[in-house]
Coordinates of C-alpha atoms and ligand atoms in Angstrom, one line a residue:
X10 CA 0.0 0.0 0.0
X11 CA 1.3 3.5 -0.9
X12 CA 2.2 5.8 2.0
X13 CA -0.8 7.7 3.4
X14 CA -0.6 11.4 4.0
X15 CA -2.3 12.1 7.3
X16 CA -3.4 15.5 8.6
X17 CA -4.0 15.4 12.4
X18 CA -5.9 18.0 14.4
X19 CA -5.2 17.9 18.1
X20 CA -1.7 16.5 18.0
X21 CA -0.8 18.1 21.3
X22 CA -3.8 16.8 23.1
X23 CA -4.3 13.5 25.0
X24 CA -5.9 11.5 22.2
X25 CA -4.0 13.3 19.4
X26 CA -0.6 12.7 20.9
X27 CA -1.3 9.0 21.3
X28 CA -2.3 8.9 17.6
X29 CA 0.7 11.0 16.5
X30 CA 3.1 8.7 18.4
X31 CA 1.8 5.6 16.7
X32 CA 1.7 7.1 13.2
X33 CA 5.3 8.4 13.5
X34 CA 6.4 4.9 14.5
X35 CA 5.2 3.5 11.2
X36 CA 7.1 5.8 8.8
X37 CA 6.8 3.4 5.9
X38 CA 3.0 3.7 6.0
X39 CA 2.3 7.3 7.1
X40 CA 3.5 10.8 6.5
X41 CA 2.0 13.0 9.2
X42 CA 1.2 16.7 9.4
X43 CA -0.3 18.5 12.4
X44 CA -3.1 21.1 12.0
X45 CA -2.6 23.9 14.6
X46 CA -4.7 27.0 15.3
X47 CA -2.8 30.3 15.0
X48 CA -3.2 31.1 18.7
X49 CA -1.3 27.9 19.6
X50 CA 1.5 28.3 17.0
X51 CA 4.1 29.5 19.4
X52 CA 3.3 27.0 22.2
X53 CA 6.3 25.0 23.3
X54 CA 4.3 21.7 22.7
X55 CA 3.9 22.8 19.0
X56 CA 7.6 23.8 18.7
X57 CA 8.5 20.3 20.1
X58 CA 6.4 18.6 17.4
X59 CA 8.3 20.5 14.8
X60 CA 11.8 20.6 16.2
X61 CA 12.1 17.3 18.0
X62 CA 9.7 15.1 16.0
X63 CA 10.1 16.7 12.6
X64 CA 6.3 17.0 12.1
X65 CA 5.2 19.6 9.5
X66 CA 2.9 22.2 11.2
X67 CA 0.0 23.5 9.2
X68 CA -1.4 26.7 10.8
X69 CA -5.0 27.6 10.0
X70 CA -8.0 28.8 11.9
X71 CA -10.7 26.2 11.3
X72 CA -13.4 28.5 12.6
X73 CA -12.7 31.8 10.7
X74 CA -10.4 31.0 7.8
X75 CA -12.0 31.3 4.3
X76 CA -13.2 28.0 2.9
X77 CA -10.6 28.1 0.1
X78 CA -7.9 28.1 2.7
X79 CA -9.3 25.0 4.4
X80 CA -9.6 23.3 1.0
X81 CA -6.0 24.1 0.3
X82 CA -4.8 22.7 3.7
X83 CA -6.8 19.5 3.0
X84 CA -5.6 19.2 -0.6
X85 CA -3.6 16.0 -1.2
X86 CA -4.5 14.6 2.2
X87 CA -5.4 10.9 2.3
X88 CA -6.7 10.8 5.9
X89 CA -7.8 13.6 8.1
X90 CA -8.1 12.8 11.8
X91 CA -9.7 15.1 14.4
X92 CA -9.0 14.8 18.1
X93 CA -10.4 18.1 19.1
X94 CA -11.5 18.7 22.7
X95 CA -15.0 17.8 23.8
X96 CA -16.3 21.3 23.6
X97 CA -15.0 22.0 20.1
X98 CA -17.1 19.5 18.1
X99 CA -19.1 22.0 16.0
X100 CA -15.9 23.6 14.7
X101 CA -15.3 20.5 12.6
X102 CA -18.3 21.1 10.4
X103 CA -16.5 23.4 8.0
X104 CA -13.7 20.9 7.7
X105 CA -16.2 18.3 6.4
X106 CA -17.2 20.7 3.5
X107 CA -13.5 21.4 2.8
X108 CA -12.6 17.7 2.9
X109 CA -15.4 16.9 0.3
X110 CA -14.0 19.6 -2.0
X111 CA -10.4 18.6 -1.5
X112 CA -11.2 14.9 -2.1
X113 CA -9.9 13.6 1.2
X114 CA -10.1 9.8 1.1
X115 CA -11.0 9.2 4.7
X116 CA -12.3 11.6 7.3
X117 CA -11.9 10.4 10.9
X118 CA -14.0 12.8 13.0
X119 CA -13.6 13.3 16.7
X120 CA -15.4 10.4 18.3
X121 CA -13.1 8.6 20.8
X122 CA -15.7 8.1 23.5
X123 CA -17.8 5.3 24.9
X124 CA -20.3 3.5 22.8
X125 CA -23.7 5.3 23.2
X126 CA -26.6 5.8 20.9
X127 CA -27.4 9.3 19.6
X128 CA -30.7 11.0 20.5
X129 CA -30.7 12.4 24.0
X130 CA -28.6 9.9 26.1
X131 CA -25.4 12.0 26.1
X132 CA -25.2 15.6 24.9
X133 CA -21.5 15.0 24.0
X134 CA -22.5 12.0 21.8
X135 CA -25.2 14.2 20.1
X136 CA -22.7 17.0 19.4
X137 CA -20.5 14.4 17.6
X138 CA -23.6 13.1 15.7
X139 CA -24.0 16.5 14.2
X140 CA -20.6 16.1 12.6
X141 CA -21.3 12.6 11.5
X142 CA -24.6 13.8 9.8
X143 CA -22.6 16.5 8.0
X144 CA -20.2 13.8 6.7
X145 CA -23.1 11.6 5.5
X146 CA -24.9 14.5 3.9
X147 CA -21.7 15.4 2.1
X148 CA -21.0 11.8 1.1
X149 CA -17.5 12.0 2.5
X150 CA -15.6 8.7 3.1
X151 CA -15.2 8.2 6.9
X152 CA -14.3 6.0 9.8
X153 CA -15.8 6.7 13.3
X154 CA -13.7 5.2 16.1
X155 CA -14.9 4.9 19.7
X156 CA -12.6 3.7 22.4
X157 CA -14.6 3.0 25.5
X158 CA -13.3 4.7 28.6
X159 CA -9.6 5.3 29.2
X160 CA -7.7 3.0 31.7
X161 CA -6.2 6.2 33.0
X162 CA -9.6 7.4 34.4
X163 CA -11.1 4.0 35.3
X164 CA -9.5 3.0 38.6
X165 CA -10.5 3.6 42.2
X166 CA -8.1 5.3 44.7
X167 CA -6.8 3.3 47.7
X168 CA -7.0 4.0 51.4
X169 CA -3.1 4.1 51.6
X170 CA -3.1 7.0 49.0
X171 CA -0.7 4.9 46.9
X172 CA -2.3 5.7 43.6
X173 CA -3.4 9.3 44.4
X174 CA -0.5 10.6 42.3
X175 CA -2.3 9.5 39.1
X176 CA -5.8 10.5 40.0
X177 CA -7.5 13.9 39.6
X178 CA -9.6 13.2 42.8
X179 CA -10.3 10.5 45.3
X180 CA -12.6 8.0 43.6
X181 CA -14.4 5.1 45.4
X182 CA -17.8 5.2 43.9
X183 CA -19.6 2.1 42.6
X184 CA -22.5 3.1 40.3
X185 CA -25.9 1.3 40.2
X186 CA -24.6 -1.9 41.8
X187 CA -21.4 -1.9 39.7
X188 CA -22.2 -5.1 37.7
X189 CA -22.4 -3.7 34.2
X190 CA -19.2 -4.3 32.1
X191 CA -17.5 -1.4 30.2
X192 CA -15.1 -1.4 27.3
X193 CA -11.7 0.1 28.3
X194 CA -8.8 1.2 26.2
X195 CA -5.4 2.4 27.5
X196 CA -4.9 6.0 26.2
X197 CA -1.5 4.9 24.9
X198 CA -3.1 2.3 22.7
X199 CA -5.6 4.6 20.9
X200 CA -2.9 5.5 18.4
X201 CA -1.9 1.9 17.9
X202 CA -5.5 0.9 17.0
X203 CA -5.8 4.0 14.8
X204 CA -2.7 3.0 12.8
X205 CA -4.3 -0.4 12.1
X206 CA -7.8 0.9 11.4
X207 CA -6.9 3.7 8.9
X208 CA -4.8 1.2 6.7
X209 CA -7.8 -1.2 6.5
X210 CA -10.3 -1.0 3.7
X211 CA -12.8 -3.0 5.8
X212 CA -13.2 0.0 8.2
X213 CA -14.1 2.5 5.5
X214 CA -17.5 4.1 6.1
X215 CA -17.9 2.1 9.3
X216 CA -18.0 2.6 13.0
X217 CA -15.2 0.7 14.9
X218 CA -14.8 0.2 18.6
X219 CA -11.6 -0.5 20.4
X220 CA -10.9 -2.0 23.9
X221 CA -8.5 -4.2 25.8
X222 CA -11.0 -5.4 28.4
X223 CA -14.7 -5.1 29.2
X224 CA -14.9 -4.9 33.0
X225 CA -17.5 -4.0 35.6
X226 CA -16.7 -1.7 38.5
X227 CA -17.0 -4.6 40.9
X228 CA -14.4 -6.5 38.8
X229 CA -12.1 -3.5 38.7
X230 CA -12.3 -3.0 42.5
X231 CA -11.7 -6.7 43.2
X232 CA -8.7 -6.6 40.9
X233 CA -7.0 -3.6 42.5
X234 CA -7.8 -4.9 46.0
X235 CA -6.2 -8.2 45.2
X236 CA -3.1 -6.7 43.6
X237 CA -2.6 -3.9 46.3
X238 CA -3.6 -6.0 49.3
X239 CA -6.0 -3.2 50.4
X240 CA -9.7 -3.0 50.8
X241 CA -11.5 0.0 49.3
X242 CA -14.5 1.4 51.2
X243 CA -17.1 1.7 48.4
X244 CA -19.4 4.6 48.1
X245 CA -22.6 3.4 46.5
X246 CA -24.2 5.7 44.0
X247 CA -27.7 4.8 42.7
X248 CA -29.2 5.5 39.3
X249 CA -31.3 8.2 40.8
X250 CA -28.2 9.8 42.5
X251 CA -26.7 10.0 39.0
X252 CA -29.8 11.7 37.6
X253 CA -29.9 14.1 40.6
X254 CA -26.2 15.0 39.8
X255 CA -27.2 15.7 36.2
X256 CA -30.1 17.9 37.3
X257 CA -27.8 19.9 39.7
X258 CA -25.2 20.3 36.9
X259 CA -27.9 21.4 34.5
X260 CA -29.2 24.1 36.9
X261 CA -25.6 25.3 37.4
X262 CA -25.1 25.6 33.6
X263 CA -28.4 27.4 33.2
X264 CA -27.4 29.9 35.8
X265 CA -23.9 30.4 34.3
X266 CA -23.2 28.8 30.9
X267 CA -19.5 29.4 31.4
X268 CA -19.4 27.3 34.6
X269 CA -16.8 24.8 33.7
X270 CA -17.2 22.7 36.9
X271 CA -21.0 22.3 36.2
X272 CA -20.3 21.4 32.6
X273 CA -17.8 18.7 33.6
X274 CA -20.3 17.4 36.2
X275 CA -23.0 17.3 33.6
X276 CA -20.8 15.3 31.1
X277 CA -19.7 12.9 33.8
X278 CA -23.3 12.3 35.0
X279 CA -24.4 11.5 31.5
X280 CA -21.4 9.2 30.9
X281 CA -22.2 7.4 34.2
X282 CA -25.8 6.9 33.3
X283 CA -25.0 5.6 29.9
X284 CA -22.1 3.3 31.1
X285 CA -23.4 2.0 34.4
X286 CA -27.2 2.2 34.2
X287 CA -28.1 1.8 30.5
X288 CA -25.1 -0.5 29.8
X289 CA -24.4 1.1 26.4
X290 CA -20.6 0.7 26.4
X291 CA -20.3 -3.1 25.9
X292 CA -19.0 -5.1 22.9
X293 CA -22.4 -6.7 22.5
X294 CA -24.3 -3.4 22.3
X295 CA -21.6 -1.9 20.0
X296 CA -22.3 -4.9 17.6
X297 CA -26.0 -4.2 17.8
X298 CA -25.4 -0.6 16.7
X299 CA -23.3 -1.9 13.8
X300 CA -19.8 -1.3 15.0
X301 CA -16.9 -3.4 13.8
X302 CA -14.9 -4.8 16.8
X303 CA -11.2 -3.9 16.5
X304 CA -10.2 -7.0 18.7
X305 CA -11.8 -9.2 16.0
X306 CA -10.3 -7.3 13.1
X307 CA -6.7 -7.3 14.6
X308 CA -6.4 -10.5 16.7
X309 CA -2.6 -10.2 16.4
X310 CA -2.5 -6.8 18.2
X311 CA -2.3 -7.2 22.0
X312 CA -3.4 -4.0 23.7
X313 CA -2.3 -3.1 27.2
X314 CA -4.6 -5.0 29.5
X315 CA -6.3 -3.3 32.4
X316 CA -4.5 -5.6 34.9
X317 CA -1.1 -4.7 33.4
X318 CA -2.1 -1.0 33.6
X319 CA -2.9 -1.5 37.3
X320 CA 0.5 -3.1 37.8
X321 CA 2.2 0.0 36.4
X322 CA -0.1 2.2 38.5
X323 CA 0.8 0.4 41.7
X324 CA 4.5 0.7 40.8
X325 CA 4.1 4.5 40.5
X326 CA 4.8 4.4 36.8
X327 CA 1.5 5.9 35.4
X328 CA 1.4 9.4 34.1
X329 CA -1.3 11.6 35.6
X330 CA -3.4 13.0 32.8
X331 CA -5.5 15.6 34.5
Ligands
NAP411 N1 -12.9 7.9 26.1 C1 -12.6 8.6 27.1 O1 -12.3 8.1 28.2 C2 -12.3 10.1 26.9 C3 -11.7 10.9 27.8 C4 -11.5 12.2 27.6 C5 -11.9 12.8 26.3 N2 -12.4 11.9 25.4 C6 -12.8 12.5 24.0 O2 -11.7 12.6 23.3 C7 -11.7 13.7 22.5 C8 -10.3 14.4 22.6 O3 -10.2 14.8 23.9 P1 -8.7 15.0 24.6 O4 -8.9 15.1 26.1 O5 -7.8 14.1 24.0 O6 -8.4 16.5 24.0 P2 -7.4 17.6 24.6 O7 -6.3 16.9 25.3 O8 -8.2 18.6 25.3 O9 -6.8 18.1 23.3 C9 -7.5 18.8 22.3 C10 -6.6 19.2 21.1 O10 -7.4 19.8 20.2 C11 -6.7 21.0 19.8 N3 -7.6 22.0 19.4 C12 -8.7 22.5 20.0 N4 -9.4 23.4 19.3 C13 -8.7 23.5 18.1 C14 -8.9 24.3 17.0 N5 -9.9 25.2 16.9 N6 -8.0 24.2 16.0 C15 -7.0 23.4 16.1 N7 -6.7 22.6 17.1 C16 -7.6 22.7 18.2 C17 -5.9 21.4 21.0 O11 -4.8 22.3 20.7 P3 -4.5 23.6 21.4 O12 -5.5 23.8 22.6 O13 -3.1 23.5 21.9 O14 -4.6 24.7 20.4 C18 -5.4 20.1 21.5 O15 -4.3 19.6 20.8 C19 -12.8 14.6 23.0 O16 -13.6 15.1 22.0 C20 -13.5 13.8 24.1 O17 -14.9 13.7 23.7 C21 -12.7 10.6 25.6

């Protein structure tokens, strides 16, 4: 297969840097450029991409640049990948139009979340759906990749404080009984999966889900307790507690739409309801929705398992991401 020219939006972010790392490892398959907004052009992270990794930086404002500039940037690109932050979904819409005009061969919009149906379950999922619909209306070739929940935000903290170094906050909640399994992918593996998926004709115009494990909260708690030799005091959170959290967050956002804490609480409550009450983020439900399963497509690829991740966590080797 000829080398693919990839343009990556979000190369300095969590998901984007995982993708960049994997694509740069496979130099015989990919030539990668990073799309950067003008306000970030001088950031040290961007300079590092250019100077240390030799990545070509393409500077353009996707929100305000004239359409012909966006078409120019996408000209000659085989695969466009977006890993924009959660709040930025709508700003991909103009890129779809530009990709159509430029003849991009595969548009990978910003999905990268848990499997969840569109239509009112998760606002975040619905904001991504608007982009997918634009792709379908424009008849642009695409692949939509969801990854479950990251290992890095899926572990409870321990009474000893041993894993606090890698956690944003103390976390001991078990939701709605904790028995529903969830697909999990190590953030470091997202890029490895992407490198396989975008070379594969079978994934064109399809949804694909990635995961290393599908584990319930009860299984995760039991695993870390056994490995650490500590008992976690569980805080039970019911389905109605999750809905109450969503209502409180909604009220906070209505009072002040810029309230970042309320927004985060809202997103988390919706994630929790979808994952732990509805049970959306499972391999079986993904299949029902029509997803291809990356574990079945690439049986030779062994992603980092959740148990191995916990081993690294307990050895103090995990990088804190928030
Ligand atoms: N599955 C999970 O567990 C999970 C967890 C978290 C997030 N996610 C999903 O993953 C997606 C990516 O999230 P993330 O946390 O990886 O993102 P992130 O770390 O916040 O990074 C976002 C990237 O997008 C770039 N960006 C934002 N606006 C841009 C613009 N207008 N033009 C060019 N670049 C722009 C940022 O660059 P600068 O700011 O430097 O310009 C940065 O590189 C999100 O949409 C979210 O839904 C999933």
